[in-house]
Amino acid sequence: IYTSTAKRLEKPGIRVLLASYYNVPTVFLSGDKAACDEFLRYVPNGEVAPVKIGLGLNVALNLSPVKARELIKEKVKRALLRIPEIKRYWVPTPYELVTEYKNKESADSRAKSPEWERLDEYKVVKRADDYLKIGW
């Protein structure tokens, strides 16, 4: 998803923005280090618990389950105490959902729908002023 400020949202940002749509504060994320770093792009003063570091496809350095649970418990507790000071993430409309296909036929098929516009042989875009209408 791209926002009106031309920021590309990755999975953590998409989830944070969805929660914000419903006025639900997002103050904590646990997962791999890359996801935690991405989360902090959207919620800079949020709490994260990086429990693994991805090294490649299906390869990671993981904290032990005991250490991971301890870290998560500590960070969740801290995040819940800090809810009032953690700013809600939001970006103004419009939004764009750009989908890139591996083959032209899939892009052809999607481009037949009136709400989608063709960008090139493999990409289509859907624009919306309402976050939920972008197409989940």
PDB file of C-alpha atoms in Angstrom:
ATOM      1  CA  ILE A   1       0.000   0.000   0.000  1.00  0.00           C
ATOM      2  CA  TYR A   2       1.146   3.491  -0.776  1.00  0.00           C
ATOM      3  CA  THR A   3      -0.174   6.493   1.118  1.00  0.00           C
ATOM      4  CA  SER A   4      -0.816  10.090   0.147  1.00  0.00           C
ATOM      5  CA  THR A   5       2.624  10.901   1.501  1.00  0.00           C
ATOM      6  CA  ALA A   6       4.146   8.344  -0.917  1.00  0.00           C
ATOM      7  CA  LYS A   7       5.197   6.084   1.924  1.00  0.00           C
ATOM      8  CA  ARG A   8       5.198   2.400   1.197  1.00  0.00           C
ATOM      9  CA  LEU A   9       3.546   0.425   3.982  1.00  0.00           C
ATOM     10  CA  GLU A  10       4.842  -3.024   4.780  1.00  0.00           C
ATOM     11  CA  LYS A  11       2.897  -5.616   6.777  1.00  0.00           C
ATOM     12  CA  PRO A  12       3.404  -4.032  10.240  1.00  0.00           C
ATOM     13  CA  GLY A  13       2.360  -0.630   8.885  1.00  0.00           C
ATOM     14  CA  ILE A  14      -0.728  -2.080   7.238  1.00  0.00           C
ATOM     15  CA  ARG A  15      -1.788  -3.661  10.539  1.00  0.00           C
ATOM     16  CA  VAL A  16      -1.019  -0.523  12.573  1.00  0.00           C
ATOM     17  CA  LEU A  17      -3.017   1.637  10.162  1.00  0.00           C
ATOM     18  CA  LEU A  18      -5.939  -0.810  10.279  1.00  0.00           C
ATOM     19  CA  ALA A  19      -5.994  -0.690  14.090  1.00  0.00           C
ATOM     20  CA  SER A  20      -5.792   3.111  13.968  1.00  0.00           C
ATOM     21  CA  TYR A  21      -8.761   3.180  11.587  1.00  0.00           C
ATOM     22  CA  TYR A  22     -10.818   1.771  14.473  1.00  0.00           C
ATOM     23  CA  ASN A  23      -9.055   4.033  16.997  1.00  0.00           C
ATOM     24  CA  VAL A  24      -7.270   1.081  18.607  1.00  0.00           C
ATOM     25  CA  PRO A  25      -3.793   1.990  19.839  1.00  0.00           C
ATOM     26  CA  THR A  26      -0.960  -0.207  18.645  1.00  0.00           C
ATOM     27  CA  VAL A  27       1.802  -0.075  21.209  1.00  0.00           C
ATOM     28  CA  PHE A  28       3.636  -3.407  20.953  1.00  0.00           C
ATOM     29  CA  LEU A  29       4.966  -5.903  18.417  1.00  0.00           C
ATOM     30  CA  SER A  30       6.946  -9.090  18.827  1.00  0.00           C
ATOM     31  CA  GLY A  31       8.491 -11.045  16.004  1.00  0.00           C
ATOM     32  CA  ASP A  32      11.652 -11.031  13.987  1.00  0.00           C
ATOM     33  CA  LYS A  33      14.017  -8.069  14.181  1.00  0.00           C
ATOM     34  CA  ALA A  34      13.090  -6.831  10.701  1.00  0.00           C
ATOM     35  CA  ALA A  35       9.382  -6.677  11.602  1.00  0.00           C
ATOM     36  CA  CYS A  36      10.194  -4.902  14.872  1.00  0.00           C
ATOM     37  CA  ASP A  37      12.367  -2.354  13.054  1.00  0.00           C
ATOM     38  CA  GLU A  38       9.578  -1.810  10.515  1.00  0.00           C
ATOM     39  CA  PHE A  39       7.010  -1.359  13.322  1.00  0.00           C
ATOM     40  CA  LEU A  40       9.177   1.363  14.862  1.00  0.00           C
ATOM     41  CA  ARG A  41       8.981   3.296  11.575  1.00  0.00           C
ATOM     42  CA  TYR A  42       5.261   3.747  12.272  1.00  0.00           C
ATOM     43  CA  VAL A  43       5.252   3.838  16.069  1.00  0.00           C
ATOM     44  CA  PRO A  44       8.690   5.250  16.972  1.00  0.00           C
ATOM     45  CA  ASN A  45       8.100   5.172  20.709  1.00  0.00           C
ATOM     46  CA  GLY A  46       6.291   1.820  20.737  1.00  0.00           C
ATOM     47  CA  GLU A  47       7.639  -1.279  22.441  1.00  0.00           C
ATOM     48  CA  VAL A  48       9.099  -4.212  20.531  1.00  0.00           C
ATOM     49  CA  ALA A  49      10.330  -7.661  21.476  1.00  0.00           C
ATOM     50  CA  PRO A  50      12.577  -9.020  18.717  1.00  0.00           C
ATOM     51  CA  VAL A  51      12.655 -12.748  19.438  1.00  0.00           C
ATOM     52  CA  LYS A  52      14.523 -13.848  16.326  1.00  0.00           C
ATOM     53  CA  ILE A  53      16.751 -12.606  13.533  1.00  0.00           C
ATOM     54  CA  GLY A  54      16.046 -13.909  10.062  1.00  0.00           C
ATOM     55  CA  LEU A  55      19.141 -15.138   8.246  1.00  0.00           C
ATOM     56  CA  GLY A  56      17.468 -16.455   5.110  1.00  0.00           C
ATOM     57  CA  LEU A  57      14.533 -18.505   3.905  1.00  0.00           C
ATOM     58  CA  ASN A  58      13.518 -20.739   6.843  1.00  0.00           C
ATOM     59  CA  VAL A  59      16.733 -19.887   8.751  1.00  0.00           C
ATOM     60  CA  ALA A  60      16.792 -17.756  11.910  1.00  0.00           C
ATOM     61  CA  LEU A  61      18.591 -17.167  15.167  1.00  0.00           C
ATOM     62  CA  ASN A  62      15.933 -17.525  17.870  1.00  0.00           C
ATOM     63  CA  LEU A  63      15.810 -16.672  21.525  1.00  0.00           C
ATOM     64  CA  SER A  64      15.021 -19.690  23.653  1.00  0.00           C
ATOM     65  CA  PRO A  65      11.283 -20.024  24.362  1.00  0.00           C
ATOM     66  CA  VAL A  66      11.860 -19.100  28.015  1.00  0.00           C
ATOM     67  CA  LYS A  67      13.871 -15.959  27.142  1.00  0.00           C
ATOM     68  CA  ALA A  68      11.373 -14.995  24.416  1.00  0.00           C
ATOM     69  CA  ARG A  69       8.427 -15.269  26.824  1.00  0.00           C
ATOM     70  CA  GLU A  70      10.277 -13.219  29.450  1.00  0.00           C
ATOM     71  CA  LEU A  71      11.102 -10.489  26.924  1.00  0.00           C
ATOM     72  CA  ILE A  72       7.550 -10.404  25.553  1.00  0.00           C
ATOM     73  CA  LYS A  73       6.030 -10.241  29.039  1.00  0.00           C
ATOM     74  CA  GLU A  74       8.356  -7.393  30.046  1.00  0.00           C
ATOM     75  CA  LYS A  75       7.735  -5.372  26.869  1.00  0.00           C
ATOM     76  CA  VAL A  76       3.948  -5.887  26.880  1.00  0.00           C
ATOM     77  CA  LYS A  77       3.752  -4.731  30.484  1.00  0.00           C
ATOM     78  CA  ARG A  78       5.814  -1.661  29.654  1.00  0.00           C
ATOM     79  CA  ALA A  79       3.730  -0.919  26.530  1.00  0.00           C
ATOM     80  CA  LEU A  80       0.436  -1.150  28.413  1.00  0.00           C
ATOM     81  CA  LEU A  81       1.683   1.299  31.022  1.00  0.00           C
ATOM     82  CA  ARG A  82       2.729   3.707  28.272  1.00  0.00           C
ATOM     83  CA  ILE A  83      -0.467   3.668  26.157  1.00  0.00           C
ATOM     84  CA  PRO A  84      -1.281   7.357  26.806  1.00  0.00           C
ATOM     85  CA  GLU A  85       2.127   8.536  25.581  1.00  0.00           C
ATOM     86  CA  ILE A  86       2.373   6.354  22.466  1.00  0.00           C
ATOM     87  CA  LYS A  87       1.069   8.296  19.495  1.00  0.00           C
ATOM     88  CA  ARG A  88      -1.472   6.705  17.170  1.00  0.00           C
ATOM     89  CA  TYR A  89      -0.168   6.268  13.629  1.00  0.00           C
ATOM     90  CA  TRP A  90      -2.227   7.748  10.839  1.00  0.00           C
ATOM     91  CA  VAL A  91      -1.665   9.094   7.358  1.00  0.00           C
ATOM     92  CA  PRO A  92      -4.100  11.168   5.330  1.00  0.00           C
ATOM     93  CA  THR A  93      -5.879   9.813   2.282  1.00  0.00           C
ATOM     94  CA  PRO A  94      -5.768   8.834  -0.526  1.00  0.00           C
ATOM     95  CA  TYR A  95      -4.358   5.319  -0.465  1.00  0.00           C
ATOM     96  CA  GLU A  96      -3.094   3.191  -3.319  1.00  0.00           C
ATOM     97  CA  LEU A  97      -2.819  -0.569  -3.420  1.00  0.00           C
ATOM     98  CA  VAL A  98      -0.304  -1.574  -6.086  1.00  0.00           C
ATOM     99  CA  THR A  99      -0.257  -5.238  -7.043  1.00  0.00           C
ATOM    100  CA  GLU A 100       2.517  -6.664  -9.185  1.00  0.00           C
ATOM    101  CA  TYR A 101       1.867 -10.027 -10.829  1.00  0.00           C
ATOM    102  CA  LYS A 102       4.386 -12.540 -12.134  1.00  0.00           C
ATOM    103  CA  ASN A 103       2.511 -12.949 -15.401  1.00  0.00           C
ATOM    104  CA  LYS A 104       0.650 -10.558 -17.669  1.00  0.00           C
ATOM    105  CA  GLU A 105      -2.482 -12.702 -17.764  1.00  0.00           C
ATOM    106  CA  SER A 106      -3.136 -12.181 -14.056  1.00  0.00           C
ATOM    107  CA  ALA A 107      -2.666  -8.432 -14.457  1.00  0.00           C
ATOM    108  CA  ASP A 108      -4.991  -8.523 -17.492  1.00  0.00           C
ATOM    109  CA  SER A 109      -7.666 -10.259 -15.459  1.00  0.00           C
ATOM    110  CA  ARG A 110      -7.446  -7.822 -12.529  1.00  0.00           C
ATOM    111  CA  ALA A 111      -7.389  -4.770 -14.823  1.00  0.00           C
ATOM    112  CA  LYS A 112     -10.838  -5.736 -16.173  1.00  0.00           C
ATOM    113  CA  SER A 113     -12.370  -4.738 -12.849  1.00  0.00           C
ATOM    114  CA  PRO A 114     -13.488  -1.071 -12.951  1.00  0.00           C
ATOM    115  CA  GLU A 115     -11.852  -0.079  -9.662  1.00  0.00           C
ATOM    116  CA  TRP A 116      -8.402  -1.183 -10.850  1.00  0.00           C
ATOM    117  CA  GLU A 117      -6.150   0.743 -13.234  1.00  0.00           C
ATOM    118  CA  ARG A 118      -3.313  -0.729 -15.265  1.00  0.00           C
ATOM    119  CA  LEU A 119       0.150   0.692 -14.515  1.00  0.00           C
ATOM    120  CA  ASP A 120       2.247  -1.506 -16.794  1.00  0.00           C
ATOM    121  CA  GLU A 121       2.308  -5.082 -18.123  1.00  0.00           C
ATOM    122  CA  TYR A 122       2.517  -6.598 -14.653  1.00  0.00           C
ATOM    123  CA  LYS A 123       1.157  -3.948 -12.264  1.00  0.00           C
ATOM    124  CA  VAL A 124      -2.295  -2.654 -11.405  1.00  0.00           C
ATOM    125  CA  VAL A 125      -3.379  -0.045  -8.863  1.00  0.00           C
ATOM    126  CA  LYS A 126      -6.518   0.573  -6.838  1.00  0.00           C
ATOM    127  CA  ARG A 127      -7.065   3.979  -5.237  1.00  0.00           C
ATOM    128  CA  ALA A 128      -9.410   4.826  -2.378  1.00  0.00           C
ATOM    129  CA  ASP A 129     -10.141   7.609   0.083  1.00  0.00           C
ATOM    130  CA  ASP A 130     -11.288   5.127   2.729  1.00  0.00           C
ATOM    131  CA  TYR A 131      -8.728   2.714   4.139  1.00  0.00           C
ATOM    132  CA  LEU A 132     -11.166  -0.205   4.242  1.00  0.00           C
ATOM    133  CA  LYS A 133     -12.152   0.285   0.600  1.00  0.00           C
ATOM    134  CA  ILE A 134      -8.607  -0.299  -0.591  1.00  0.00           C
ATOM    135  CA  GLY A 135      -9.412  -3.986  -0.789  1.00  0.00           C
ATOM    136  CA  TRP A 136      -8.776  -6.421   1.984  1.00  0.00           C
TER     137      TRP A 136
END
